[in-house]
Amino acid sequence: MKKILALLSVAALLLTSCGSVPITGRKQLNLVSDSEVLQSSLQSYTSFMSTAKVSTQKTQSAQVTRVGKNIAAATEAYLKAVGMESEIKNYAWEFNLVKSDEVNAWCMPGGKIVVYEGIMKLVSSDDELAVVLGHEVAHAVAKHANERMSQQMLAQTGANVLGVITQGKSTSTQAVAQQVYGLGAQYGVMQPFSRKHESEADYMGLVLMSIAGYNPDVAITFWQKMSAASSAKVPEFLSSHPSDATRIKQIQEKLPEVKKNYCTGKK
């Protein structure tokens, strides 16, 4: 009976916690409220900015703000156009360039955008910066943070269910089952979902930058530059990101559709 009740509780959880991603329409698991995610992300952002060194590169800082505001405006315009205007309240946009040689950028849930000086060395135009910011904003719009947290919660729930199912067996059997479940959750579910999120953010980023008036074609050359600058080549099945070749191929396949349906003209 415990096994059945445990399984039924998981099934009920899945049926009542589904949402869909804007632009792609993909169904996603969401066990965490927006308010919970926004509160925790704001705390993380505030903590980061309290120790980060804001860049003194005025031209680049202005570029980050300019392109960031355009992507943010495009995002809100899209949400309004598809009847999701209520989502806009979740964003309080901020744009920061910080001193760091790290080739990185991110957008917290809630629209807190941070770009590192290191990635600006690979950015040669507003269009290329729009590739970066469009991708990062897409993660926030798609609520990937909510989904990842939900996956972690579900993984824990699955572990608990497994404990019920193996109850009565030897301690060693339960230990092995838990170990196999952990490996399966990490490499069979969690990592592929990370790669799915990255690919989805690539596509959504192309859409958002196109709505903002930037040229999505530059995404190919930009990611080629990123690939050339990367020293770490992790096997794709162990990576949370698609391989460079996979990413570029997927972008090439999506570009015709994006240009046909979303391009509004060059800025």
PDB file of C-alpha atoms in Angstrom:
ATOM      1  CA  MET A   1       0.000   0.000   0.000  1.00  0.00           C
ATOM      2  CA  LYS A   2       2.844   2.405   0.807  1.00  0.00           C
ATOM      3  CA  LYS A   3       4.303   1.790  -2.651  1.00  0.00           C
ATOM      4  CA  ILE A   4       1.009   2.595  -4.347  1.00  0.00           C
ATOM      5  CA  LEU A   5       0.393   5.717  -2.271  1.00  0.00           C
ATOM      6  CA  ALA A   6       3.926   6.970  -2.926  1.00  0.00           C
ATOM      7  CA  LEU A   7       3.574   6.435  -6.669  1.00  0.00           C
ATOM      8  CA  LEU A   8       0.134   8.058  -6.718  1.00  0.00           C
ATOM      9  CA  SER A   9       1.501  11.107  -4.895  1.00  0.00           C
ATOM     10  CA  VAL A  10       4.201  11.533  -7.545  1.00  0.00           C
ATOM     11  CA  ALA A  11       1.655  11.115 -10.355  1.00  0.00           C
ATOM     12  CA  ALA A  12      -0.635  13.727  -8.811  1.00  0.00           C
ATOM     13  CA  LEU A  13       2.311  16.090  -8.402  1.00  0.00           C
ATOM     14  CA  LEU A  14       3.194  15.801 -12.085  1.00  0.00           C
ATOM     15  CA  LEU A  15      -0.370  16.272 -13.325  1.00  0.00           C
ATOM     16  CA  THR A  16      -0.955  19.466 -11.340  1.00  0.00           C
ATOM     17  CA  SER A  17       2.429  21.137 -11.894  1.00  0.00           C
ATOM     18  CA  CYS A  18       2.757  21.559 -15.657  1.00  0.00           C
ATOM     19  CA  GLY A  19       3.286  24.836 -17.485  1.00  0.00           C
ATOM     20  CA  SER A  20       4.496  25.794 -20.936  1.00  0.00           C
ATOM     21  CA  VAL A  21       7.455  27.813 -22.195  1.00  0.00           C
ATOM     22  CA  PRO A  22       6.747  31.037 -24.139  1.00  0.00           C
ATOM     23  CA  ILE A  23       7.783  30.994 -27.816  1.00  0.00           C
ATOM     24  CA  THR A  24       8.488  27.231 -27.946  1.00  0.00           C
ATOM     25  CA  GLY A  25       5.336  26.015 -26.197  1.00  0.00           C
ATOM     26  CA  ARG A  26       7.248  23.145 -24.580  1.00  0.00           C
ATOM     27  CA  LYS A  27       5.518  21.650 -21.555  1.00  0.00           C
ATOM     28  CA  GLN A  28       7.575  21.942 -18.390  1.00  0.00           C
ATOM     29  CA  LEU A  29       7.430  20.857 -14.788  1.00  0.00           C
ATOM     30  CA  ASN A  30       7.017  23.703 -12.315  1.00  0.00           C
ATOM     31  CA  LEU A  31       6.801  22.857  -8.636  1.00  0.00           C
ATOM     32  CA  VAL A  32       8.240  26.165  -7.436  1.00  0.00           C
ATOM     33  CA  SER A  33       6.346  29.457  -7.312  1.00  0.00           C
ATOM     34  CA  ASP A  34       7.622  32.543  -9.112  1.00  0.00           C
ATOM     35  CA  SER A  35       7.778  34.422  -5.803  1.00  0.00           C
ATOM     36  CA  GLU A  36      10.072  31.784  -4.280  1.00  0.00           C
ATOM     37  CA  VAL A  37      12.423  31.839  -7.251  1.00  0.00           C
ATOM     38  CA  LEU A  38      12.437  35.629  -7.509  1.00  0.00           C
ATOM     39  CA  GLN A  39      13.183  36.028  -3.813  1.00  0.00           C
ATOM     40  CA  SER A  40      16.083  33.580  -3.828  1.00  0.00           C
ATOM     41  CA  SER A  41      17.511  34.946  -7.085  1.00  0.00           C
ATOM     42  CA  LEU A  42      17.356  38.530  -5.814  1.00  0.00           C
ATOM     43  CA  GLN A  43      19.261  37.491  -2.697  1.00  0.00           C
ATOM     44  CA  SER A  44      21.922  35.804  -4.845  1.00  0.00           C
ATOM     45  CA  TYR A  45      22.152  38.797  -7.156  1.00  0.00           C
ATOM     46  CA  THR A  46      22.425  41.273  -4.274  1.00  0.00           C
ATOM     47  CA  SER A  47      25.109  39.157  -2.649  1.00  0.00           C
ATOM     48  CA  PHE A  48      27.077  38.952  -5.906  1.00  0.00           C
ATOM     49  CA  MET A  49      26.882  42.674  -6.630  1.00  0.00           C
ATOM     50  CA  SER A  50      27.986  43.534  -3.079  1.00  0.00           C
ATOM     51  CA  THR A  51      31.430  42.091  -3.845  1.00  0.00           C
ATOM     52  CA  ALA A  52      31.655  42.437  -7.628  1.00  0.00           C
ATOM     53  CA  LYS A  53      33.744  45.218  -9.134  1.00  0.00           C
ATOM     54  CA  VAL A  54      31.684  47.246 -11.571  1.00  0.00           C
ATOM     55  CA  SER A  55      33.514  47.890 -14.835  1.00  0.00           C
ATOM     56  CA  THR A  56      34.991  51.303 -15.500  1.00  0.00           C
ATOM     57  CA  GLN A  57      34.770  50.736 -19.267  1.00  0.00           C
ATOM     58  CA  LYS A  58      32.162  53.399 -19.977  1.00  0.00           C
ATOM     59  CA  THR A  59      31.655  52.612 -23.667  1.00  0.00           C
ATOM     60  CA  GLN A  60      31.172  48.903 -23.075  1.00  0.00           C
ATOM     61  CA  SER A  61      28.980  49.494 -20.026  1.00  0.00           C
ATOM     62  CA  ALA A  62      26.758  51.787 -22.088  1.00  0.00           C
ATOM     63  CA  GLN A  63      26.623  49.130 -24.799  1.00  0.00           C
ATOM     64  CA  VAL A  64      25.482  46.476 -22.324  1.00  0.00           C
ATOM     65  CA  THR A  65      22.769  48.797 -21.009  1.00  0.00           C
ATOM     66  CA  ARG A  66      21.649  49.855 -24.487  1.00  0.00           C
ATOM     67  CA  VAL A  67      21.391  46.370 -25.939  1.00  0.00           C
ATOM     68  CA  GLY A  68      19.995  44.970 -22.702  1.00  0.00           C
ATOM     69  CA  LYS A  69      17.165  47.516 -22.656  1.00  0.00           C
ATOM     70  CA  ASN A  70      16.318  46.726 -26.271  1.00  0.00           C
ATOM     71  CA  ILE A  71      16.169  42.986 -25.570  1.00  0.00           C
ATOM     72  CA  ALA A  72      14.085  43.643 -22.452  1.00  0.00           C
ATOM     73  CA  ALA A  73      11.664  45.815 -24.449  1.00  0.00           C
ATOM     74  CA  ALA A  74      11.375  43.114 -27.108  1.00  0.00           C
ATOM     75  CA  THR A  75      10.680  40.535 -24.417  1.00  0.00           C
ATOM     76  CA  GLU A  76       7.894  42.586 -22.895  1.00  0.00           C
ATOM     77  CA  ALA A  77       6.448  43.362 -26.335  1.00  0.00           C
ATOM     78  CA  TYR A  78       6.319  39.651 -27.126  1.00  0.00           C
ATOM     79  CA  LEU A  79       4.670  38.784 -23.805  1.00  0.00           C
ATOM     80  CA  LYS A  80       2.029  41.453 -24.395  1.00  0.00           C
ATOM     81  CA  ALA A  81       1.413  40.248 -27.948  1.00  0.00           C
ATOM     82  CA  VAL A  82       0.731  36.666 -26.863  1.00  0.00           C
ATOM     83  CA  GLY A  83      -1.514  37.523 -23.920  1.00  0.00           C
ATOM     84  CA  MET A  84       1.114  37.007 -21.216  1.00  0.00           C
ATOM     85  CA  GLU A  85       1.311  40.634 -20.059  1.00  0.00           C
ATOM     86  CA  SER A  86       0.835  39.504 -16.451  1.00  0.00           C
ATOM     87  CA  GLU A  87       4.331  37.973 -16.585  1.00  0.00           C
ATOM     88  CA  ILE A  88       5.957  41.382 -17.033  1.00  0.00           C
ATOM     89  CA  LYS A  89       5.531  42.187 -13.345  1.00  0.00           C
ATOM     90  CA  ASN A  90       8.166  39.530 -12.616  1.00  0.00           C
ATOM     91  CA  TYR A  91      10.912  41.630 -14.232  1.00  0.00           C
ATOM     92  CA  ALA A  92      12.803  44.583 -12.769  1.00  0.00           C
ATOM     93  CA  TRP A  93      15.557  44.921 -15.355  1.00  0.00           C
ATOM     94  CA  GLU A  94      19.108  45.864 -14.392  1.00  0.00           C
ATOM     95  CA  PHE A  95      22.218  45.736 -16.581  1.00  0.00           C
ATOM     96  CA  ASN A  96      25.773  45.490 -15.285  1.00  0.00           C
ATOM     97  CA  LEU A  97      29.226  45.043 -16.762  1.00  0.00           C
ATOM     98  CA  VAL A  98      31.663  43.745 -14.147  1.00  0.00           C
ATOM     99  CA  LYS A  99      35.433  43.456 -14.020  1.00  0.00           C
ATOM    100  CA  SER A 100      36.423  39.867 -14.725  1.00  0.00           C
ATOM    101  CA  ASP A 101      38.371  38.073 -17.432  1.00  0.00           C
ATOM    102  CA  GLU A 102      35.860  35.232 -17.280  1.00  0.00           C
ATOM    103  CA  VAL A 103      34.041  34.676 -20.588  1.00  0.00           C
ATOM    104  CA  ASN A 104      30.557  34.696 -19.129  1.00  0.00           C
ATOM    105  CA  ALA A 105      27.221  36.463 -18.778  1.00  0.00           C
ATOM    106  CA  TRP A 106      23.978  35.653 -17.012  1.00  0.00           C
ATOM    107  CA  CYS A 107      20.452  36.853 -16.398  1.00  0.00           C
ATOM    108  CA  MET A 108      18.822  36.073 -13.070  1.00  0.00           C
ATOM    109  CA  PRO A 109      15.094  35.351 -12.865  1.00  0.00           C
ATOM    110  CA  GLY A 110      13.627  38.814 -12.504  1.00  0.00           C
ATOM    111  CA  GLY A 111      15.827  40.357 -15.196  1.00  0.00           C
ATOM    112  CA  LYS A 112      19.090  41.071 -13.377  1.00  0.00           C
ATOM    113  CA  ILE A 113      21.700  40.918 -16.144  1.00  0.00           C
ATOM    114  CA  VAL A 114      25.434  40.677 -15.529  1.00  0.00           C
ATOM    115  CA  VAL A 115      28.058  40.622 -18.291  1.00  0.00           C
ATOM    116  CA  TYR A 116      31.740  39.963 -17.623  1.00  0.00           C
ATOM    117  CA  GLU A 117      34.445  42.006 -19.350  1.00  0.00           C
ATOM    118  CA  GLY A 118      36.007  38.772 -20.602  1.00  0.00           C
ATOM    119  CA  ILE A 119      33.161  38.004 -22.985  1.00  0.00           C
ATOM    120  CA  MET A 120      33.226  41.549 -24.367  1.00  0.00           C
ATOM    121  CA  LYS A 121      36.595  40.720 -25.927  1.00  0.00           C
ATOM    122  CA  LEU A 122      34.691  38.420 -28.292  1.00  0.00           C
ATOM    123  CA  VAL A 123      31.883  40.894 -28.968  1.00  0.00           C
ATOM    124  CA  SER A 124      32.504  43.120 -31.977  1.00  0.00           C
ATOM    125  CA  SER A 125      29.030  44.647 -32.452  1.00  0.00           C
ATOM    126  CA  ASP A 126      25.671  45.308 -30.816  1.00  0.00           C
ATOM    127  CA  ASP A 127      24.313  42.386 -32.848  1.00  0.00           C
ATOM    128  CA  GLU A 128      26.795  39.964 -31.277  1.00  0.00           C
ATOM    129  CA  LEU A 129      26.080  41.288 -27.812  1.00  0.00           C
ATOM    130  CA  ALA A 130      22.383  40.769 -28.556  1.00  0.00           C
ATOM    131  CA  VAL A 131      23.180  37.080 -29.184  1.00  0.00           C
ATOM    132  CA  VAL A 132      24.587  36.859 -25.657  1.00  0.00           C
ATOM    133  CA  LEU A 133      21.880  38.865 -23.916  1.00  0.00           C
ATOM    134  CA  GLY A 134      19.053  37.314 -25.919  1.00  0.00           C
ATOM    135  CA  HIS A 135      20.239  33.872 -24.833  1.00  0.00           C
ATOM    136  CA  GLU A 136      20.510  34.855 -21.170  1.00  0.00           C
ATOM    137  CA  VAL A 137      17.165  36.656 -21.050  1.00  0.00           C
ATOM    138  CA  ALA A 138      15.603  33.606 -22.704  1.00  0.00           C
ATOM    139  CA  HIS A 139      16.632  31.480 -19.713  1.00  0.00           C
ATOM    140  CA  ALA A 140      14.681  33.853 -17.466  1.00  0.00           C
ATOM    141  CA  VAL A 141      11.653  34.059 -19.764  1.00  0.00           C
ATOM    142  CA  ALA A 142      11.528  30.263 -20.068  1.00  0.00           C
ATOM    143  CA  LYS A 143      11.747  29.946 -16.269  1.00  0.00           C
ATOM    144  CA  HIS A 144      14.552  27.444 -16.557  1.00  0.00           C
ATOM    145  CA  ALA A 145      15.598  28.147 -12.966  1.00  0.00           C
ATOM    146  CA  ASN A 146      12.110  27.182 -11.755  1.00  0.00           C
ATOM    147  CA  GLU A 147      12.236  24.034 -13.835  1.00  0.00           C
ATOM    148  CA  ARG A 148      15.676  23.001 -12.628  1.00  0.00           C
ATOM    149  CA  MET A 149      14.640  23.466  -9.020  1.00  0.00           C
ATOM    150  CA  SER A 150      11.512  21.423  -9.734  1.00  0.00           C
ATOM    151  CA  GLN A 151      13.601  18.654 -11.285  1.00  0.00           C
ATOM    152  CA  GLN A 152      15.765  18.528  -8.188  1.00  0.00           C
ATOM    153  CA  MET A 153      12.667  18.289  -6.015  1.00  0.00           C
ATOM    154  CA  LEU A 154      11.245  15.546  -8.212  1.00  0.00           C
ATOM    155  CA  ALA A 155      14.552  13.683  -8.107  1.00  0.00           C
ATOM    156  CA  GLN A 156      14.364  13.727  -4.317  1.00  0.00           C
ATOM    157  CA  THR A 157      10.760  12.562  -4.452  1.00  0.00           C
ATOM    158  CA  GLY A 158      11.820   9.740  -6.765  1.00  0.00           C
ATOM    159  CA  ALA A 159      14.536   8.733  -4.342  1.00  0.00           C
ATOM    160  CA  ASN A 160      11.966   8.583  -1.548  1.00  0.00           C
ATOM    161  CA  VAL A 161       9.658   6.450  -3.687  1.00  0.00           C
ATOM    162  CA  LEU A 162      12.549   4.126  -4.468  1.00  0.00           C
ATOM    163  CA  GLY A 163      13.182   3.761  -0.757  1.00  0.00           C
ATOM    164  CA  VAL A 164       9.595   2.589  -0.273  1.00  0.00           C
ATOM    165  CA  ILE A 165       9.791   0.176  -3.193  1.00  0.00           C
ATOM    166  CA  THR A 166      13.025  -1.447  -1.936  1.00  0.00           C
ATOM    167  CA  GLN A 167      11.862  -1.542   1.675  1.00  0.00           C
ATOM    168  CA  GLY A 168      12.387  -5.000   3.205  1.00  0.00           C
ATOM    169  CA  LYS A 169      15.344  -5.828   0.968  1.00  0.00           C
ATOM    170  CA  SER A 170      18.881  -6.031   2.249  1.00  0.00           C
ATOM    171  CA  THR A 171      20.704  -2.843   3.159  1.00  0.00           C
ATOM    172  CA  SER A 172      23.215  -3.438   0.387  1.00  0.00           C
ATOM    173  CA  THR A 173      20.445  -3.788  -2.210  1.00  0.00           C
ATOM    174  CA  GLN A 174      18.900  -0.499  -1.131  1.00  0.00           C
ATOM    175  CA  ALA A 175      22.298   1.212  -1.216  1.00  0.00           C
ATOM    176  CA  VAL A 176      22.994  -0.003  -4.762  1.00  0.00           C
ATOM    177  CA  ALA A 177      19.522   1.035  -5.888  1.00  0.00           C
ATOM    178  CA  GLN A 178      20.009   4.520  -4.488  1.00  0.00           C
ATOM    179  CA  GLN A 179      23.410   4.788  -6.173  1.00  0.00           C
ATOM    180  CA  VAL A 180      22.037   3.692  -9.549  1.00  0.00           C
ATOM    181  CA  TYR A 181      19.127   6.081  -9.167  1.00  0.00           C
ATOM    182  CA  GLY A 182      21.537   8.931  -8.422  1.00  0.00           C
ATOM    183  CA  LEU A 183      23.622   8.229 -11.521  1.00  0.00           C
ATOM    184  CA  GLY A 184      20.514   7.861 -13.623  1.00  0.00           C
ATOM    185  CA  ALA A 185      19.101  11.124 -12.345  1.00  0.00           C
ATOM    186  CA  GLN A 186      22.348  12.995 -13.013  1.00  0.00           C
ATOM    187  CA  TYR A 187      23.316  11.689 -16.434  1.00  0.00           C
ATOM    188  CA  GLY A 188      19.998  10.340 -17.680  1.00  0.00           C
ATOM    189  CA  VAL A 189      17.760  13.251 -16.715  1.00  0.00           C
ATOM    190  CA  MET A 190      19.438  16.272 -15.169  1.00  0.00           C
ATOM    191  CA  GLN A 191      22.191  16.787 -17.733  1.00  0.00           C
ATOM    192  CA  PRO A 192      19.993  16.229 -20.806  1.00  0.00           C
ATOM    193  CA  PHE A 193      17.542  18.729 -19.402  1.00  0.00           C
ATOM    194  CA  SER A 194      20.394  21.221 -19.038  1.00  0.00           C
ATOM    195  CA  ARG A 195      21.322  20.710 -22.679  1.00  0.00           C
ATOM    196  CA  LYS A 196      17.657  21.078 -23.631  1.00  0.00           C
ATOM    197  CA  HIS A 197      17.521  24.367 -21.742  1.00  0.00           C
ATOM    198  CA  GLU A 198      20.628  25.675 -23.506  1.00  0.00           C
ATOM    199  CA  SER A 199      19.295  24.751 -26.940  1.00  0.00           C
ATOM    200  CA  GLU A 200      15.928  26.277 -26.099  1.00  0.00           C
ATOM    201  CA  ALA A 201      17.592  29.477 -24.888  1.00  0.00           C
ATOM    202  CA  ASP A 202      19.611  29.635 -28.117  1.00  0.00           C
ATOM    203  CA  TYR A 203      16.420  29.509 -30.191  1.00  0.00           C
ATOM    204  CA  MET A 204      14.441  31.864 -27.975  1.00  0.00           C
ATOM    205  CA  GLY A 205      17.387  34.249 -27.893  1.00  0.00           C
ATOM    206  CA  LEU A 206      17.382  34.389 -31.691  1.00  0.00           C
ATOM    207  CA  VAL A 207      13.687  35.268 -31.590  1.00  0.00           C
ATOM    208  CA  LEU A 208      14.085  37.980 -28.949  1.00  0.00           C
ATOM    209  CA  MET A 209      17.073  39.625 -30.639  1.00  0.00           C
ATOM    210  CA  SER A 210      15.221  39.556 -33.965  1.00  0.00           C
ATOM    211  CA  ILE A 211      12.150  41.224 -32.463  1.00  0.00           C
ATOM    212  CA  ALA A 212      14.519  43.842 -31.023  1.00  0.00           C
ATOM    213  CA  GLY A 213      15.816  44.537 -34.536  1.00  0.00           C
ATOM    214  CA  TYR A 214      19.202  42.823 -34.372  1.00  0.00           C
ATOM    215  CA  ASN A 215      20.625  40.511 -37.035  1.00  0.00           C
ATOM    216  CA  PRO A 216      20.350  36.859 -35.916  1.00  0.00           C
ATOM    217  CA  ASP A 217      22.770  35.677 -38.641  1.00  0.00           C
ATOM    218  CA  VAL A 218      25.697  36.828 -36.505  1.00  0.00           C
ATOM    219  CA  ALA A 219      24.886  34.080 -33.982  1.00  0.00           C
ATOM    220  CA  ILE A 220      26.780  31.613 -36.169  1.00  0.00           C
ATOM    221  CA  THR A 221      30.035  33.552 -36.281  1.00  0.00           C
ATOM    222  CA  PHE A 222      29.744  34.549 -32.630  1.00  0.00           C
ATOM    223  CA  TRP A 223      29.406  30.955 -31.403  1.00  0.00           C
ATOM    224  CA  GLN A 224      32.242  29.961 -33.723  1.00  0.00           C
ATOM    225  CA  LYS A 225      34.400  32.561 -31.956  1.00  0.00           C
ATOM    226  CA  MET A 226      33.248  31.235 -28.598  1.00  0.00           C
ATOM    227  CA  SER A 227      34.176  27.726 -29.675  1.00  0.00           C
ATOM    228  CA  ALA A 228      37.635  28.815 -30.802  1.00  0.00           C
ATOM    229  CA  ALA A 229      38.196  30.608 -27.493  1.00  0.00           C
ATOM    230  CA  SER A 230      37.134  27.639 -25.366  1.00  0.00           C
ATOM    231  CA  SER A 231      39.954  25.536 -23.942  1.00  0.00           C
ATOM    232  CA  ALA A 232      37.720  22.969 -22.198  1.00  0.00           C
ATOM    233  CA  LYS A 233      36.178  20.315 -24.418  1.00  0.00           C
ATOM    234  CA  VAL A 234      33.890  18.163 -22.289  1.00  0.00           C
ATOM    235  CA  PRO A 235      32.172  15.118 -23.864  1.00  0.00           C
ATOM    236  CA  GLU A 236      28.617  16.212 -24.681  1.00  0.00           C
ATOM    237  CA  PHE A 237      26.926  13.429 -22.709  1.00  0.00           C
ATOM    238  CA  LEU A 238      28.701  14.655 -19.553  1.00  0.00           C
ATOM    239  CA  SER A 239      28.155  18.340 -20.243  1.00  0.00           C
ATOM    240  CA  SER A 240      25.298  20.634 -19.295  1.00  0.00           C
ATOM    241  CA  HIS A 241      25.752  22.429 -22.635  1.00  0.00           C
ATOM    242  CA  PRO A 242      25.460  21.140 -26.199  1.00  0.00           C
ATOM    243  CA  SER A 243      28.747  20.629 -28.014  1.00  0.00           C
ATOM    244  CA  ASP A 244      29.855  23.626 -30.075  1.00  0.00           C
ATOM    245  CA  ALA A 245      29.148  21.755 -33.301  1.00  0.00           C
ATOM    246  CA  THR A 246      25.672  20.742 -32.120  1.00  0.00           C
ATOM    247  CA  ARG A 247      24.823  24.271 -31.013  1.00  0.00           C
ATOM    248  CA  ILE A 248      25.927  25.858 -34.292  1.00  0.00           C
ATOM    249  CA  LYS A 249      24.097  23.224 -36.354  1.00  0.00           C
ATOM    250  CA  GLN A 250      20.869  23.770 -34.407  1.00  0.00           C
ATOM    251  CA  ILE A 251      21.125  27.542 -34.820  1.00  0.00           C
ATOM    252  CA  GLN A 252      21.695  27.161 -38.560  1.00  0.00           C
ATOM    253  CA  GLU A 253      18.566  25.017 -38.781  1.00  0.00           C
ATOM    254  CA  LYS A 254      16.440  27.538 -36.866  1.00  0.00           C
ATOM    255  CA  LEU A 255      17.612  30.730 -38.561  1.00  0.00           C
ATOM    256  CA  PRO A 256      15.356  30.571 -41.656  1.00  0.00           C
ATOM    257  CA  GLU A 257      12.223  30.236 -39.495  1.00  0.00           C
ATOM    258  CA  VAL A 258      13.323  32.988 -37.123  1.00  0.00           C
ATOM    259  CA  LYS A 259      14.148  35.406 -39.944  1.00  0.00           C
ATOM    260  CA  LYS A 260      10.856  34.697 -41.689  1.00  0.00           C
ATOM    261  CA  ASN A 261       8.635  35.105 -38.646  1.00  0.00           C
ATOM    262  CA  TYR A 262      10.374  37.539 -36.297  1.00  0.00           C
ATOM    263  CA  CYS A 263      12.863  39.836 -38.034  1.00  0.00           C
ATOM    264  CA  THR A 264      11.726  43.453 -37.838  1.00  0.00           C
ATOM    265  CA  GLY A 265      14.637  45.128 -39.579  1.00  0.00           C
ATOM    266  CA  LYS A 266      18.235  46.052 -38.726  1.00  0.00           C
ATOM    267  CA  LYS A 267      18.841  48.595 -35.978  1.00  0.00           C
TER     268      LYS A 267
END
